[in-house]
Short mmCIF file of C-alpha atoms in Angstrom, two decimals:
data_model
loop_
_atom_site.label_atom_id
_atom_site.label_comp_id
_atom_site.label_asym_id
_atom_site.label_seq_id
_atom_site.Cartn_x
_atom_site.Cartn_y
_atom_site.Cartn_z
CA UNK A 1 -2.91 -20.03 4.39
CA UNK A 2 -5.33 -18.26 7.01
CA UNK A 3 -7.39 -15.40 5.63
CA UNK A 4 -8.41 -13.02 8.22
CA UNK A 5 -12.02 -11.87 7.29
CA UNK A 6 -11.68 -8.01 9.36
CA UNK A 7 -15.62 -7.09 8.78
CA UNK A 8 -17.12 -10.76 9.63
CA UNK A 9 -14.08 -11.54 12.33
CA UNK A 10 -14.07 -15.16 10.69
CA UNK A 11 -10.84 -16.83 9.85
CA UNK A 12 -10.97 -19.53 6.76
CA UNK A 13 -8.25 -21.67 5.99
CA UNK A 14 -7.61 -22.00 2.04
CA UNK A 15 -5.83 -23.29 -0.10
CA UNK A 16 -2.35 -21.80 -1.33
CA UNK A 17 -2.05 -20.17 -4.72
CA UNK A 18 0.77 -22.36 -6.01
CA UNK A 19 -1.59 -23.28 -8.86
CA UNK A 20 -3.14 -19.66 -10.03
CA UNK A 21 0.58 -18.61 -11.58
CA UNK A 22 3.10 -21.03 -13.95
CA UNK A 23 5.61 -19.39 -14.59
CA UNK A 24 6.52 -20.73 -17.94
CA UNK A 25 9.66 -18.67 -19.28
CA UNK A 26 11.48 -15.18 -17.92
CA UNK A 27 9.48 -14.01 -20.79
CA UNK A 28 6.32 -13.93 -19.64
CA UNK A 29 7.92 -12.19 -16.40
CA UNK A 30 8.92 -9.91 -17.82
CA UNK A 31 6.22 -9.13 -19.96
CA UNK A 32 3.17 -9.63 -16.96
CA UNK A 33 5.54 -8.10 -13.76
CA UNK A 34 7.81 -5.96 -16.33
CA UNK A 35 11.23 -5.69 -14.09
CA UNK A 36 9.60 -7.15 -11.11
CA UNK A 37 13.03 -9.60 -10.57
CA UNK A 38 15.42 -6.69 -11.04
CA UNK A 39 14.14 -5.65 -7.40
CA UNK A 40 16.97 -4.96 -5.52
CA UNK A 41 17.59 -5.52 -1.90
CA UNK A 42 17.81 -1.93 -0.78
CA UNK A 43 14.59 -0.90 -2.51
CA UNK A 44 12.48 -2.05 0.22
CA UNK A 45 8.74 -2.48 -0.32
CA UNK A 46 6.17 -1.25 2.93
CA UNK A 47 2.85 -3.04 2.96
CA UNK A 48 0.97 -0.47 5.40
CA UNK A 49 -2.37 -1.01 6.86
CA UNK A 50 -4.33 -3.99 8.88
CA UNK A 51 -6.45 -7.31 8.88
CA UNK A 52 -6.96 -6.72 4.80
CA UNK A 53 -3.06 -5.95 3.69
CA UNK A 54 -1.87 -8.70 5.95
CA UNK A 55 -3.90 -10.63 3.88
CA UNK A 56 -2.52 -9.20 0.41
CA UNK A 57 0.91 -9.50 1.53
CA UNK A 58 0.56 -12.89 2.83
CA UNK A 59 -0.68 -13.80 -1.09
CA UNK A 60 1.67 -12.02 -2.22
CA UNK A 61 4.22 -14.33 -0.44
CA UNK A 62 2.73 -17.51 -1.34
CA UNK A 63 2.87 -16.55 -5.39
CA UNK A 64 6.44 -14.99 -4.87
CA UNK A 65 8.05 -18.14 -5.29
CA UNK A 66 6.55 -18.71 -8.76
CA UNK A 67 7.09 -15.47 -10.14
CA UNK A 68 10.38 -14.75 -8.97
CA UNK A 69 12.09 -16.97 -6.59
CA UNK A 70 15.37 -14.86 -6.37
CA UNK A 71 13.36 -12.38 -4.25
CA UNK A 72 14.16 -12.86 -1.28
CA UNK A 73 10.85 -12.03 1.40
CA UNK A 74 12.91 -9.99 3.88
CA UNK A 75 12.66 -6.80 2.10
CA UNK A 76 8.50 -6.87 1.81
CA UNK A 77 7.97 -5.15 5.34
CA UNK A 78 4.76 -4.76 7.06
CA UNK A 79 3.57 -2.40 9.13
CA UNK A 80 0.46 -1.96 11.00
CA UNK A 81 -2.22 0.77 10.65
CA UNK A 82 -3.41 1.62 14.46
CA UNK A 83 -6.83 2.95 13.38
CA UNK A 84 -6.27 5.97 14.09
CA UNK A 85 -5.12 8.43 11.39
CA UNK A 86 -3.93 10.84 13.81
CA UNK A 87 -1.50 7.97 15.91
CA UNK A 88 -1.44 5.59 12.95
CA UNK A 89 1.56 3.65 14.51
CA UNK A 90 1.30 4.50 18.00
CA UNK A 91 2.22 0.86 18.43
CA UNK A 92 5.59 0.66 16.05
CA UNK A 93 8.51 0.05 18.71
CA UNK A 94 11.11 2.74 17.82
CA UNK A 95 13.34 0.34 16.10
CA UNK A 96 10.32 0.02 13.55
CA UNK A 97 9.46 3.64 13.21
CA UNK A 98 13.31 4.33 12.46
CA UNK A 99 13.13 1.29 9.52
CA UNK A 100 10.27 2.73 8.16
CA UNK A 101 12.27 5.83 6.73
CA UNK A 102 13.75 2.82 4.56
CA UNK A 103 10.61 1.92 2.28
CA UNK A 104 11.28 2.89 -1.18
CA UNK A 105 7.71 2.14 -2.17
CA UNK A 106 4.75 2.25 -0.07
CA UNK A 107 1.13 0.17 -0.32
CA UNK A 108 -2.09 2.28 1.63
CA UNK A 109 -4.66 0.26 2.67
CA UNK A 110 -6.26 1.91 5.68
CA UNK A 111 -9.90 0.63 6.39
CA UNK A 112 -10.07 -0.85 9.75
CA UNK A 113 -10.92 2.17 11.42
CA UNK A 114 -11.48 2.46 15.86
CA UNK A 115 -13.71 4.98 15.10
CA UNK A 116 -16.23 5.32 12.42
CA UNK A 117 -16.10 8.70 10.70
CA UNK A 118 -18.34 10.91 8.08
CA UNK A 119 -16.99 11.36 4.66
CA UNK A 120 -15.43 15.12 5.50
CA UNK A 121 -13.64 13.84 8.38
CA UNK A 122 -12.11 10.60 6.01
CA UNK A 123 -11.18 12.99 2.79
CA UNK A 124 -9.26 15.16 5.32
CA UNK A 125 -7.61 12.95 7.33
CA UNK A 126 -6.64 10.50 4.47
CA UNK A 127 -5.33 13.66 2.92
CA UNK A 128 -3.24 14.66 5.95
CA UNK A 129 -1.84 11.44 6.42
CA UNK A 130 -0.83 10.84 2.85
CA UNK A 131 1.03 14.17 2.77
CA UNK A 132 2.82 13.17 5.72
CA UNK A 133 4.00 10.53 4.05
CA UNK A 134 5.01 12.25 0.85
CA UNK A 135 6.67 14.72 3.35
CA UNK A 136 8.31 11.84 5.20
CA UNK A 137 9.89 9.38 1.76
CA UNK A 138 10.98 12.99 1.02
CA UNK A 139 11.59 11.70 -2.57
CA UNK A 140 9.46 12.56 -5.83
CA UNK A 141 10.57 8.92 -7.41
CA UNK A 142 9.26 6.77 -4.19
CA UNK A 143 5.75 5.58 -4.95
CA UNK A 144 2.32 5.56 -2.66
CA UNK A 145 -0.04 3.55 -3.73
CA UNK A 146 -3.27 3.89 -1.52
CA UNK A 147 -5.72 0.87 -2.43
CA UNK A 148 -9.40 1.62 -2.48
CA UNK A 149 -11.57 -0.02 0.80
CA UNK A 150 -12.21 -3.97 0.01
CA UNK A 151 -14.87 -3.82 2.21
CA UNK A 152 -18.09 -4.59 0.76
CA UNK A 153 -20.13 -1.11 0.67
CA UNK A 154 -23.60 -2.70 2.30
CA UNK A 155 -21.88 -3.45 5.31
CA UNK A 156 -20.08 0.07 5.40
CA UNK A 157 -18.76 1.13 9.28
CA UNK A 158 -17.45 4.47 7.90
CA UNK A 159 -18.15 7.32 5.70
CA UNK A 160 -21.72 8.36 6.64
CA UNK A 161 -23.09 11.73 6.68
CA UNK A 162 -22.19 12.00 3.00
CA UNK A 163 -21.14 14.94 1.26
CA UNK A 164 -20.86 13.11 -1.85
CA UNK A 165 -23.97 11.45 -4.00
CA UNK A 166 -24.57 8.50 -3.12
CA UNK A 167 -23.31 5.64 -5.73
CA UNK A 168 -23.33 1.73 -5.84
CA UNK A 169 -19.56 1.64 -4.43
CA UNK A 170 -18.63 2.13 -0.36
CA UNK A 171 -18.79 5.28 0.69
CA UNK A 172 -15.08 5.88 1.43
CA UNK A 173 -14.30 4.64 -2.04
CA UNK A 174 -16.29 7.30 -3.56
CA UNK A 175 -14.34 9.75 -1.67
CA UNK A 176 -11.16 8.74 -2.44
CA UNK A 177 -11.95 8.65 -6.36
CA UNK A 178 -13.33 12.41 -5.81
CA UNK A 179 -10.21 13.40 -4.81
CA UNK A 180 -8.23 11.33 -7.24
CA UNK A 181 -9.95 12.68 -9.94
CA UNK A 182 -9.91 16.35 -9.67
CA UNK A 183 -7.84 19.08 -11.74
CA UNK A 184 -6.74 20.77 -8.32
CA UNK A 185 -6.01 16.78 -6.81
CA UNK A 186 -3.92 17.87 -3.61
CA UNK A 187 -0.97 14.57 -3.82
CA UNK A 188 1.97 15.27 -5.98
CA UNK A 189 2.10 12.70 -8.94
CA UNK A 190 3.99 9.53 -6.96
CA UNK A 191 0.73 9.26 -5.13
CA UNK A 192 -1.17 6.87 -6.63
CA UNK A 193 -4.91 5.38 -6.54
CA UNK A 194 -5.24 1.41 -6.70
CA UNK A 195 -8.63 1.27 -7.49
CA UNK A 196 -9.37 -2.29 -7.03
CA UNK A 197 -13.56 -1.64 -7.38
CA UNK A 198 -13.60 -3.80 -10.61
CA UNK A 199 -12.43 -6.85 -8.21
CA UNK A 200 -14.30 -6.39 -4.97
CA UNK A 201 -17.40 -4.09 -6.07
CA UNK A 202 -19.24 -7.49 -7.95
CA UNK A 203 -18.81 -9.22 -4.55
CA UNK A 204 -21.34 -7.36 -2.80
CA UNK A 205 -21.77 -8.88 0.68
CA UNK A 206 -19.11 -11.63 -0.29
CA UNK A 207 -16.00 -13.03 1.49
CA UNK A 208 -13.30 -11.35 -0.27
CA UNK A 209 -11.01 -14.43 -0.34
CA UNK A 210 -10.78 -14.93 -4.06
CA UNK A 211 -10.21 -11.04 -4.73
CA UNK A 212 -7.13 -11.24 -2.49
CA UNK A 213 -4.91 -13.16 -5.10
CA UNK A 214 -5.97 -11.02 -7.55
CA UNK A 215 -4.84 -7.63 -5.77
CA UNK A 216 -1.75 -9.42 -4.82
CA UNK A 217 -1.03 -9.77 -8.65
CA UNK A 218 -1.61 -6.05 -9.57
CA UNK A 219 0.87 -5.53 -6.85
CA UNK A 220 3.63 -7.27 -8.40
CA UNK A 221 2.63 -5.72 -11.74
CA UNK A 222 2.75 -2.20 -10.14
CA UNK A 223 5.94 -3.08 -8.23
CA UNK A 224 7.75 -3.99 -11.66
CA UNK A 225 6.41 -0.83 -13.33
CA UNK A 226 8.38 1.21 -10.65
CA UNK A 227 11.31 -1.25 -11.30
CA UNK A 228 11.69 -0.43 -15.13
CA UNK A 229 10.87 3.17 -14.61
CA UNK A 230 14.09 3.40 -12.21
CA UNK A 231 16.03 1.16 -14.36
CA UNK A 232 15.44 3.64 -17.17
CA UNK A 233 16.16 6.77 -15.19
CA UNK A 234 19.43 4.93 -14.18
CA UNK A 235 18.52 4.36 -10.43
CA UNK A 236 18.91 1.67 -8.37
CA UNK A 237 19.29 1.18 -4.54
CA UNK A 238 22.12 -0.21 -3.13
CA UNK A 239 24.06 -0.61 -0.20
CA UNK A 240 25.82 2.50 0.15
CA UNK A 241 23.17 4.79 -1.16
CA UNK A 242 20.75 5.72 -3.98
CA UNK A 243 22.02 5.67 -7.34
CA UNK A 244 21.29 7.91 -9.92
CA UNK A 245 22.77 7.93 -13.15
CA UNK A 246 25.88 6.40 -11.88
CA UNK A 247 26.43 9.28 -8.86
CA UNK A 248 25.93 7.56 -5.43
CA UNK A 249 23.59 9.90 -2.86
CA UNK A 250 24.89 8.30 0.71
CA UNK A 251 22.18 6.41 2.79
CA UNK A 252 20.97 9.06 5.67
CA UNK A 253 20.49 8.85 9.18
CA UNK A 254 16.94 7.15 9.63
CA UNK A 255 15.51 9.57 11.99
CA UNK A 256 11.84 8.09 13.38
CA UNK A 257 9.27 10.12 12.37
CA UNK A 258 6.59 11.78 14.66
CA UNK A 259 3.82 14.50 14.34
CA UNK A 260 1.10 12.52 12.39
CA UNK A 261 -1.84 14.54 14.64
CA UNK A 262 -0.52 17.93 13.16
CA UNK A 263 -1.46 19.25 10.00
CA UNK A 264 1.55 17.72 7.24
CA UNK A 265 3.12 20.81 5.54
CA UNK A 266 2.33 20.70 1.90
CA UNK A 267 4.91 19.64 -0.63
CA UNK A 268 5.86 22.21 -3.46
#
């Protein structure tokens, strides 16, 4: 496997995980990735972001097979993050901007930035991003999970001009847990906060190769959470439609979504 180092622009070749996970017994799937293998194949999961979640997802991948080899790899889409929050897929061709109304589940991971920014500028255009994509799954039980910045904080490109005090993590990071943390938090509760500091914060100035595999884990773990929380509402995606405690709501027309440089109306 190639890992794409985004901050150093160095590419390493290493080794496939095929040894970190043994799967031993459905057992221990089910008790490490919960329902993880009850994924079905209209529940599509949406890896969104650059150089550092084309580098999860490819882990991800290479340890599928050895957690649960009946998944098949076409529903784990990817979709790149332009840079820009306010075009952030200026470069989907429409056929990609109309699948994306598809993902059931979404992964964040938006660091690799054209322009740098101050801290104000991230927290609001994070924020109006994120509600655009609440506004655009358009459903309270489809997840967003946006992962804190890998990216180790002394070689920060964003974030400066601080609003915040200044703390051993990056910059952005610290931002995104001050939102995350508040009474008044502005994201309804399927947005989510990955904070993956306990992983890459110890690196320092590292290569984050190792810490890769190990966010590619959590995601199956969080993945299968999702997966026995639907199971146990009754839902499930299929063919025809979401269903819900046995009532079928029809699939509807994927309509590609535009507007990301104006402000995202706010959910109820």
């Amino acid at each position: 496997m190639e890992f794409v180092d985004p901050y150093n622009q160095q590419r390493t070749h290493i080794k496939t995980t095929k040894a970190v996970v043994i799967r031993e017994s459905a057992t221990m799937a089910e008790t490490l990735f919960h329902k993880f293998d009850q994924l079905s194949n209209y529940e599509l999961l949406c890896f969104f972001g650059n150089s550092t979640m084309s580098n999860i997802r490819n882990e991800f991948l290479e340890l599928r097979p050895q957690i649960a080899r009946s998944q098949r790899p076409f529903k784990f889409h990817k979709y790149d993050f332009s840079g820009d929050f306010l075009h952030p897929g200026k470069h989907w061709p429409e056929s990609e901007k109309r699948r994306f109304r598809k993902c059931k589940h979404v992964l964040v991971d938006l660091e690799e930035l054209e322009v740098p920014i101050s801290q104000g500028e991230y927290r609001d255009r994070i924020t109006n991003l994120i509600d655009h994509l609440v506004n655009l799954m358009n459903d309270t039980t489809f997840p967003i999970h946006l992962f804190t910045w890998m990216q180790p904080p002394v070689k920060a490109t964003s974030c400066f001009d601080r609003y915040l005090a200044r703390t051993t993590d990056h910059p952005c990071n610290d931002v995104l847990k001050d939102i995350f943390r508040k009474t008044n938090r502005p994201f309804p509760p399927q947005v989510k906060l990955l904070d993956n500091t306990d992983i890459t914060l110890p690196l320092l100035g590292d290569v984050h190769v190792g810490s890769i595999t190990n966010v590619a884990l959590r995601v199956f773990v969080i993945v299968g959470q999702q997966v026995s929380q639907w199971r146990a509402a009754g839902q499930v995606g299929k063919v025809n439609g979401l269903e819900r405690s046995g009532r079928v709501e029809p699939n509807f027309e994927l309509i590609p979504f535009i507007g990301w440089e104006h402000p995202a109306p706010k959910t109820p």
